[in-house]
Every structure is written in structure tokens, then in C-alpha cells.
Amino acid sequence: MTQMRMVANLLDQALERGKYELLPTRKVTRHRRPLFQVRALKDLRSGVRAGERGGFVERPDNLSQAGNCWIADGAIVSGLARIEGDAVISGEAQVFGTARVSQSAKIADRARVFGAAHVTDAARGEDWATVRGDALIACQAHI
């Protein structure tokens, strides 16, 4: 399958689901895979308005179509990482590998979550925080 056809398929998949769409960009991951910018198709409880552009994903599965989760600013979610529930990734934060950020967790600034790490509940990762490996950050932890 050509890269253009793959891009078209990814865009079609995102449009079918309804919360956001993927816009092609010139940004790439550190492995030279293309990134797509998310754009909201409807207002979300997290304050995101329809038409608002957000951060960047490598694939549609990086950002759940359910809930109010969002990737904002210049944040990047790539690999098999997943953002779910009402979680918000913002600033220049990065989530990659097989990491998960879920429920009401917030990852901001230049924080990074990777490996098989999971940040959940109302946990926060800010500034230059790094969560990696098999770490589980939960409850109201602030790192």
C-alpha cells in the first residue's frame, strides 16, 4: 500500500468516528513516521470547541473517540500509546511506546510518558516529569 493511500485510509477512519478528524502535516516522529494534527468536530466538556486544532497523533487509535480526552497545543502521542477517558495532554508533552493516559489524568509542559507506563485517575505529570517502564501513577499523584 502506498503512503498516500495509507494516509487517505487513516483520514477516512477518523472521520467515520465523529469526535475529531486528522489533518495531514509535515511533522514526523523520531522514527520518521508522519504525524497528523487533530481537529475537534464537536465541542467537548474539557473546553475544546468544534473546529479547534489540537496536538499531534501518529494514528487514529492514539486518541480515543469516546469521552472528552484531548491532545492540545504541540503535544504528541505516537506509537501504540493511547489517550482515553477525560485525560488531557498539552504543552509540548509526549506520550509514546505502549503508554496509556486515562480517566482524568493530565500530562503537560514537557513531561514524557513512555514504555508501558500508565497514568490514570486524577494524576498529573508536569514540567519535565518522566514516567516510564511499567510505572503506574494513579489517584491524585503529582509528578
Coordinates of C-alpha atoms in Angstrom, one line a residue, residues 60-131:
P60 CA -6.3 7.4 14.9
D61 CA -6.1 4.9 17.8
N62 CA -3.7 7.2 19.7
L63 CA -6.7 9.3 20.8
S64 CA -10.0 7.7 21.8
Q65 CA -13.1 8.9 20.1
A66 CA -15.0 8.3 23.3
G67 CA -15.1 10.6 26.3
N68 CA -13.6 14.1 26.5
C69 CA -9.9 13.2 26.2
W70 CA -7.9 15.6 24.1
I71 CA -4.4 16.4 22.9
A72 CA -3.7 20.1 22.8
D73 CA -1.0 22.6 21.8
G74 CA 2.1 20.9 20.4
A75 CA 1.7 17.7 22.4
I76 CA 2.5 14.4 20.5
V77 CA 1.1 10.9 21.0
S78 CA 2.7 8.2 18.9
G79 CA 3.5 4.5 18.6
L80 CA 0.8 2.4 20.3
A81 CA 0.2 4.9 23.1
R82 CA -3.4 5.7 23.9
I83 CA -5.3 8.6 25.5
E84 CA -8.7 7.7 26.9
G85 CA -11.5 8.9 29.2
D86 CA -11.2 12.6 30.1
A87 CA -7.4 12.7 30.0
V88 CA -5.7 15.8 28.5
I89 CA -2.2 16.0 27.1
S90 CA -0.9 19.6 26.5
G91 CA 2.1 21.8 26.1
E92 CA 5.0 20.0 24.4
A93 CA 4.3 16.8 26.3
Q94 CA 4.9 13.4 24.6
V95 CA 3.3 10.0 25.1
F96 CA 4.7 7.1 23.2
G97 CA 5.5 3.4 23.2
T98 CA 2.6 1.5 24.6
A99 CA 1.9 4.0 27.4
R100 CA -1.7 4.9 28.4
V101 CA -3.1 8.1 29.9
S102 CA -6.7 7.7 31.1
Q103 CA -9.6 8.9 33.2
S104 CA -8.9 12.5 34.3
A105 CA -5.1 12.4 34.2
K106 CA -3.3 15.4 32.8
I107 CA 0.2 15.4 31.2
A108 CA 1.5 18.9 30.5
D109 CA 4.5 21.1 29.7
R110 CA 7.5 18.9 28.6
A111 CA 6.5 15.8 30.5
R112 CA 7.0 12.4 28.8
V113 CA 5.2 9.1 29.4
F114 CA 6.5 6.1 27.6
G115 CA 7.2 2.4 27.7
A116 CA 4.3 0.5 29.2
A117 CA 3.6 3.3 31.8
H118 CA 0.1 4.1 32.8
V119 CA -1.0 7.5 34.2
T120 CA -4.6 7.4 35.4
D121 CA -7.3 8.7 37.8
A122 CA -6.6 12.4 38.6
A123 CA -2.8 12.1 38.5
R124 CA -0.7 14.9 37.0
G125 CA 2.6 14.9 35.2
E126 CA 4.1 18.4 34.6
D127 CA 7.2 20.4 33.9
W128 CA 10.0 17.9 32.9
A129 CA 8.5 14.8 34.6
T130 CA 9.2 11.4 33.1
V131 CA 7.1 8.3 33.6

